[in-house]
Short mmCIF file of C-alpha atoms in Angstrom, two decimals:
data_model
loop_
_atom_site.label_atom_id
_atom_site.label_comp_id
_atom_site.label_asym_id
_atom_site.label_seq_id
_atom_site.Cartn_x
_atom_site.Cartn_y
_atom_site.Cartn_z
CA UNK A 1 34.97 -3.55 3.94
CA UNK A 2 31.91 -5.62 4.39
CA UNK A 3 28.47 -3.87 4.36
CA UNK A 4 25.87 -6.03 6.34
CA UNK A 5 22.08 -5.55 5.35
CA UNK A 6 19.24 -7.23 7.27
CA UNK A 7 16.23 -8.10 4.54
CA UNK A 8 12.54 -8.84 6.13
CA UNK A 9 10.60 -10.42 4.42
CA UNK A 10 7.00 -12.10 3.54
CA UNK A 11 6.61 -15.21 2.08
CA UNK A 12 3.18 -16.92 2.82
CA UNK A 13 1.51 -13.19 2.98
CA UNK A 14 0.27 -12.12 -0.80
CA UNK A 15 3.00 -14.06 -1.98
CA UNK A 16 2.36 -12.95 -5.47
CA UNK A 17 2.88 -9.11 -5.06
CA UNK A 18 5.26 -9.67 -2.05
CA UNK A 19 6.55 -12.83 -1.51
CA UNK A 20 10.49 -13.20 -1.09
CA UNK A 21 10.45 -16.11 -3.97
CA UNK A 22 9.34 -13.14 -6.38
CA UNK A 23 11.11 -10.66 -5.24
CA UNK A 24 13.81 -11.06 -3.63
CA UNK A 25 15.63 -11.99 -7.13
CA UNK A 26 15.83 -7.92 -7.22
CA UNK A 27 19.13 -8.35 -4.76
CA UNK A 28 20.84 -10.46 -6.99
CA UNK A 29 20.33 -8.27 -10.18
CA UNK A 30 21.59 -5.28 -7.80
CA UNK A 31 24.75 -6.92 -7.02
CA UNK A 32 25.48 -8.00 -10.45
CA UNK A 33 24.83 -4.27 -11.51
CA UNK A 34 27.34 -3.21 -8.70
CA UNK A 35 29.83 -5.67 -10.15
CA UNK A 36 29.75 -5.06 -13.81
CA UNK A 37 29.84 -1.36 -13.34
CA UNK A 38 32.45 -0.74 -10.63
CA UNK A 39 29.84 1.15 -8.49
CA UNK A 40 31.42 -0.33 -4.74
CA UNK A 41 35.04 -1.18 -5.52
CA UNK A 42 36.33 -2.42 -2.18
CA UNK A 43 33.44 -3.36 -0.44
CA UNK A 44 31.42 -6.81 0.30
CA UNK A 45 27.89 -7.94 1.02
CA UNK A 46 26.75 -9.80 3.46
CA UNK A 47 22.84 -10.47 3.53
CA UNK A 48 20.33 -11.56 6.77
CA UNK A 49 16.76 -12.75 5.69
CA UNK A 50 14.19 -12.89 8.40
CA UNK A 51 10.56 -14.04 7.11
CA UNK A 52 8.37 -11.91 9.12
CA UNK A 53 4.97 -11.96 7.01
CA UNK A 54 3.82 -9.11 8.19
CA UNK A 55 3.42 -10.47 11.46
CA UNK A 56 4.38 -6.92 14.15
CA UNK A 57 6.12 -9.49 16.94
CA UNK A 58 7.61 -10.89 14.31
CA UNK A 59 9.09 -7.95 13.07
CA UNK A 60 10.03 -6.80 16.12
CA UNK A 61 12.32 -9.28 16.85
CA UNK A 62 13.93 -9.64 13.48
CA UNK A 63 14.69 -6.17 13.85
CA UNK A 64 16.42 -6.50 17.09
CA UNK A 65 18.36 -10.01 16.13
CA UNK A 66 19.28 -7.17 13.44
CA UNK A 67 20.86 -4.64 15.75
CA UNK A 68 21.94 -6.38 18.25
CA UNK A 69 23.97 -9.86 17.07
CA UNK A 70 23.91 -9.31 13.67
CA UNK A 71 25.37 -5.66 14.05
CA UNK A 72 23.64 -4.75 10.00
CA UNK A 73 24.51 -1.37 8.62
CA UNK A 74 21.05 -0.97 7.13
CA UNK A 75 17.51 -3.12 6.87
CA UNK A 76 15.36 -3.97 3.65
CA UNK A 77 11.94 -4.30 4.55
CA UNK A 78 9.90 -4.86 6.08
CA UNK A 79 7.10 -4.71 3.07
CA UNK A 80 4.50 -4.61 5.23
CA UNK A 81 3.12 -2.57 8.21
CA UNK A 82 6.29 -0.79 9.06
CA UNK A 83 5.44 1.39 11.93
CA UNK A 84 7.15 -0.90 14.32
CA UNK A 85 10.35 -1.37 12.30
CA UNK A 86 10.60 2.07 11.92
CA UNK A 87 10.17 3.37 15.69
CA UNK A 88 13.33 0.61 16.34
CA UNK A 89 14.96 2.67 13.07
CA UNK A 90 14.88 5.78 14.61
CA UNK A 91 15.80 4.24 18.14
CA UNK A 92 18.96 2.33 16.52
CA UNK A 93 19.65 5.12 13.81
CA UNK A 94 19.42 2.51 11.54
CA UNK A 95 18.81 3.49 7.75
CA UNK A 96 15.69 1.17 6.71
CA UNK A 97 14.33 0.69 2.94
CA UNK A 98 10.73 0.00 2.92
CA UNK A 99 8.93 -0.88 0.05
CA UNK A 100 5.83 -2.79 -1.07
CA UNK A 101 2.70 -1.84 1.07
CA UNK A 102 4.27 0.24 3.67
CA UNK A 103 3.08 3.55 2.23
CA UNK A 104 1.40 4.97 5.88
CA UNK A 105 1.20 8.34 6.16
CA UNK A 106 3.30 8.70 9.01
CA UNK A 107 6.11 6.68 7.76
CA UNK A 108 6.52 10.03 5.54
CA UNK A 109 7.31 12.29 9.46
CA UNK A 110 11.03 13.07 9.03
CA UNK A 111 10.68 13.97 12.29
CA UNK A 112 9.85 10.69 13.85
CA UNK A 113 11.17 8.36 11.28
CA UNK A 114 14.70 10.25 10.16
CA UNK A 115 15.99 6.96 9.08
CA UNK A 116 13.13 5.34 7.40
CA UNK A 117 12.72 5.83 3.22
CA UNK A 118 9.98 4.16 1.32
CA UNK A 119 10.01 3.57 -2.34
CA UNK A 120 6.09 4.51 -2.81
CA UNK A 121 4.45 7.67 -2.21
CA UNK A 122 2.10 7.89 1.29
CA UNK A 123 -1.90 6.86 0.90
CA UNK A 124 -2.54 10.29 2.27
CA UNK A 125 -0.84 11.64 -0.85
CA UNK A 126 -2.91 10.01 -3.08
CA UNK A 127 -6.49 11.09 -1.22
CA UNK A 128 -4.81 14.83 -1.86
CA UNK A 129 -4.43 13.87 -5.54
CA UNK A 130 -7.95 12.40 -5.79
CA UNK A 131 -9.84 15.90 -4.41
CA UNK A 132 -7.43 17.87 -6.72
CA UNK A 133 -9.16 15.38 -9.51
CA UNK A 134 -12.73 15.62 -8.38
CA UNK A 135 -11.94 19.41 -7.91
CA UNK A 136 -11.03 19.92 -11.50
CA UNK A 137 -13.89 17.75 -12.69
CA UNK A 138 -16.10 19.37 -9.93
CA UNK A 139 -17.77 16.40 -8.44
CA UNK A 140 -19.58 17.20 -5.64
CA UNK A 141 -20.84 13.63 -4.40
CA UNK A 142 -19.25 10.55 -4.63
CA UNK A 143 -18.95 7.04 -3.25
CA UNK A 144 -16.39 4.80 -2.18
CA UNK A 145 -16.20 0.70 -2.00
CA UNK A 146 -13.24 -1.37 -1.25
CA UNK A 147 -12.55 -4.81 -0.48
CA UNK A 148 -10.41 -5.96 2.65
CA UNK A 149 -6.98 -8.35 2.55
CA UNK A 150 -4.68 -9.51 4.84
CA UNK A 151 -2.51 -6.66 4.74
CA UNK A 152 -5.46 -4.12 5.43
CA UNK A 153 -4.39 -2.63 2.09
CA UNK A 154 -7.78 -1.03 0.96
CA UNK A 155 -8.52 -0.09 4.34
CA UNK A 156 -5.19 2.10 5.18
CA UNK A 157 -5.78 3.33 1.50
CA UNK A 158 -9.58 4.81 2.43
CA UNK A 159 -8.83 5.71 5.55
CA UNK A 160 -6.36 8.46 4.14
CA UNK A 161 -8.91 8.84 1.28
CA UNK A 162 -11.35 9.91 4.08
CA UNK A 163 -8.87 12.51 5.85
CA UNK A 164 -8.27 14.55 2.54
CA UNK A 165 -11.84 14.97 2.14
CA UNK A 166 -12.17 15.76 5.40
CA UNK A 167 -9.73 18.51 5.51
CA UNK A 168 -11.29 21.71 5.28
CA UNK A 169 -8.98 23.50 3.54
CA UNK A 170 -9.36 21.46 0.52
CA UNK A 171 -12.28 21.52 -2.16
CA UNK A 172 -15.28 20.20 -0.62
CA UNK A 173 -16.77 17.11 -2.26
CA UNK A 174 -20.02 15.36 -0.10
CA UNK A 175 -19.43 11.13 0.40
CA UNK A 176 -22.73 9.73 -0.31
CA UNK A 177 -21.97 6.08 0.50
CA UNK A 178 -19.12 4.14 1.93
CA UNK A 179 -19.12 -0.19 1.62
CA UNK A 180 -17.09 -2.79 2.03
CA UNK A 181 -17.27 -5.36 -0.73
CA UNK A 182 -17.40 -9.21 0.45
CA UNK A 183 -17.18 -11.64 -2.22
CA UNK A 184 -18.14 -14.33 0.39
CA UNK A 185 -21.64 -12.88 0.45
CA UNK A 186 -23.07 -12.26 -3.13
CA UNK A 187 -26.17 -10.92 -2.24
CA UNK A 188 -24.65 -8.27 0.14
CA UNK A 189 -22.48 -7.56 -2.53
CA UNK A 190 -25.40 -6.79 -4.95
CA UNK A 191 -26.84 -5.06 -2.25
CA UNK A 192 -24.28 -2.18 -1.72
CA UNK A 193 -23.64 -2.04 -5.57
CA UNK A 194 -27.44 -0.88 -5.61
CA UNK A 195 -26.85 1.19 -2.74
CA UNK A 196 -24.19 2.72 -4.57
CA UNK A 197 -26.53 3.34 -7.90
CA UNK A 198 -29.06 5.09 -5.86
CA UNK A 199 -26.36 7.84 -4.49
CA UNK A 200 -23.67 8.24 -6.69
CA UNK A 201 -22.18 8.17 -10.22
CA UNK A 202 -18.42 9.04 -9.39
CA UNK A 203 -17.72 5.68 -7.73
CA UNK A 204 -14.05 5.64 -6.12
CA UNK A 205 -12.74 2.11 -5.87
CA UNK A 206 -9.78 -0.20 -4.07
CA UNK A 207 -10.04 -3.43 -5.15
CA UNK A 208 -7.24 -5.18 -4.22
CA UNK A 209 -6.30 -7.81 -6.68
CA UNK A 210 -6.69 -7.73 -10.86
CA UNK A 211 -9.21 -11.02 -10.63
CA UNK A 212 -11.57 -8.73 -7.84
CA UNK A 213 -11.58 -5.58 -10.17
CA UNK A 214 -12.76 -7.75 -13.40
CA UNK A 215 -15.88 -9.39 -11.02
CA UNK A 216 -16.62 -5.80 -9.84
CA UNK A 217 -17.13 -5.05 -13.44
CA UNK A 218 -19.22 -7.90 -14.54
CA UNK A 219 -21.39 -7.23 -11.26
CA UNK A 220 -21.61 -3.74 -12.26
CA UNK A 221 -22.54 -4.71 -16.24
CA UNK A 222 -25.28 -6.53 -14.87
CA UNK A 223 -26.46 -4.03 -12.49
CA UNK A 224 -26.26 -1.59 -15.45
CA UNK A 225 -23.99 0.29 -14.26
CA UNK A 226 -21.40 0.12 -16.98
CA UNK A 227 -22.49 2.87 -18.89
CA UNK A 228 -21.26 6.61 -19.42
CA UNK A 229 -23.31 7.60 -16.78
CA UNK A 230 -20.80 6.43 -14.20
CA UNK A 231 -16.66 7.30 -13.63
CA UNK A 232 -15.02 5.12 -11.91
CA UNK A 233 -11.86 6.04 -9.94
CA UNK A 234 -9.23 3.07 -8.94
CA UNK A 235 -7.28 4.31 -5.92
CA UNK A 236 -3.71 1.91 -6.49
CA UNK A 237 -0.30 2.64 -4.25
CA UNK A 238 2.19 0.04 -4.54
CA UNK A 239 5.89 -0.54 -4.82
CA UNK A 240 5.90 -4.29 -5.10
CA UNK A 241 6.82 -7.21 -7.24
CA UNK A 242 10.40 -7.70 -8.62
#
């Protein structure tokens, strides 16, 4: 019995967290696994990659080349955006495995997306997790700044950030001051870190790469505000990487 699987992909798209040459080694450790220990006796693999990056049309018609002439059992992917892929999921009844930065809340509405699983929890989840936080450490004001990518990471990430604290039926905590942090312009960049000093010392962050977060911290050294005056909270979701 052979078991076909459509995989999208990204490739030129934050190649480093999500890029099919680093990850998509993961398949070939799978199948090895599935060899060694008799997991699938009886059944074969056949594998169609579609390199989407993130693009929607893109996706779109990967997904139907899927369905339609490649007649695949199940889809990998996208690790992107997902919305799209998983509206044609539910239309197709298609099981689809998402993974990487498709952690939308509504990718989590068994009701619209039956077929659709996701390997990281939903943004929204972790905004409910951060006000159960400030609520046990009662913080009452706080500020947020984030940095912007190609994949809108940081901004899907705030964006749930903002419902939870918005939601009146959780603990109340005020936001002072909301920026976006460009590293194109330094002295705007300065500019909103002072901002941020004059309103808060709980400082949320979502920086999105490990070379951003250590020049936030040398801006914020020199700023002087690196001391124990200040908690800072890094907001991270992701199922990525090998």
């Amino acid at each position: 019995v052979q078991i076909r699987i459509g995989m999208i992909v990204a490739e030129n798209v934050d190649p480093v967290a999500i890029g099919y040459s680093t990850s998509g080694g993961a398949i070939a450790v799978a199948m090895d696994r599935i060899v060694n220990e008799t997991l699938l006796t009886g059944y074969t693999f056949k594998f169609f990659v579609k390199i989407c990056d993130c693009d929607a049309a893109t996706t779109v018609g990967a997904m139907i080349e899927f369905i339609q002439e490649n007649k695949v059992h199940a889809v990998i992917g996208p690790p992107c955006g997902g919305l799209n892929a998983g509206t044609l999921s539910t239309a197709y009844s298609l099981p689809t495995f998402m993974w990487g930065y498709t952690f939308l809340a509504d990718l989590a509405d068994d009701d619209r997306f039956p077929y659709v699983a996701t390997i990281t929890a939903t943004s929204l989840s972790l905004g409910y997790s951060f006000i159960k936080l400030a609520e046990y450490n009662k913080w009452d004001r706080i500020a947020i700044l984030y940095t912007r990518d190609s994949v809108s990471y940081c901004d899907n990430v705030v964006s749930d950030l903002e419902a939870a604290i918005n939601d009146e039926n959780t603990y109340q905590t005020s936001l002072a001051y909301k920026a976006v942090l460009d590293e194109s312009a330094n002295s705007t960049y300065y500019s909103r870190m002072q901002s941020t000093r004059e309103r808060a010392r709980i400082i949320v962050l979502c920086l999105s790469s490990g070379p951003i977060k250590r020049r936030f911290f040398a801006r914020a050294n020199k700023l002087g505000m690196a001391t124990n005056e200040y908690v800072y909270v890094l907001l991270e979701l992701k199922g990525i990487g090998f």
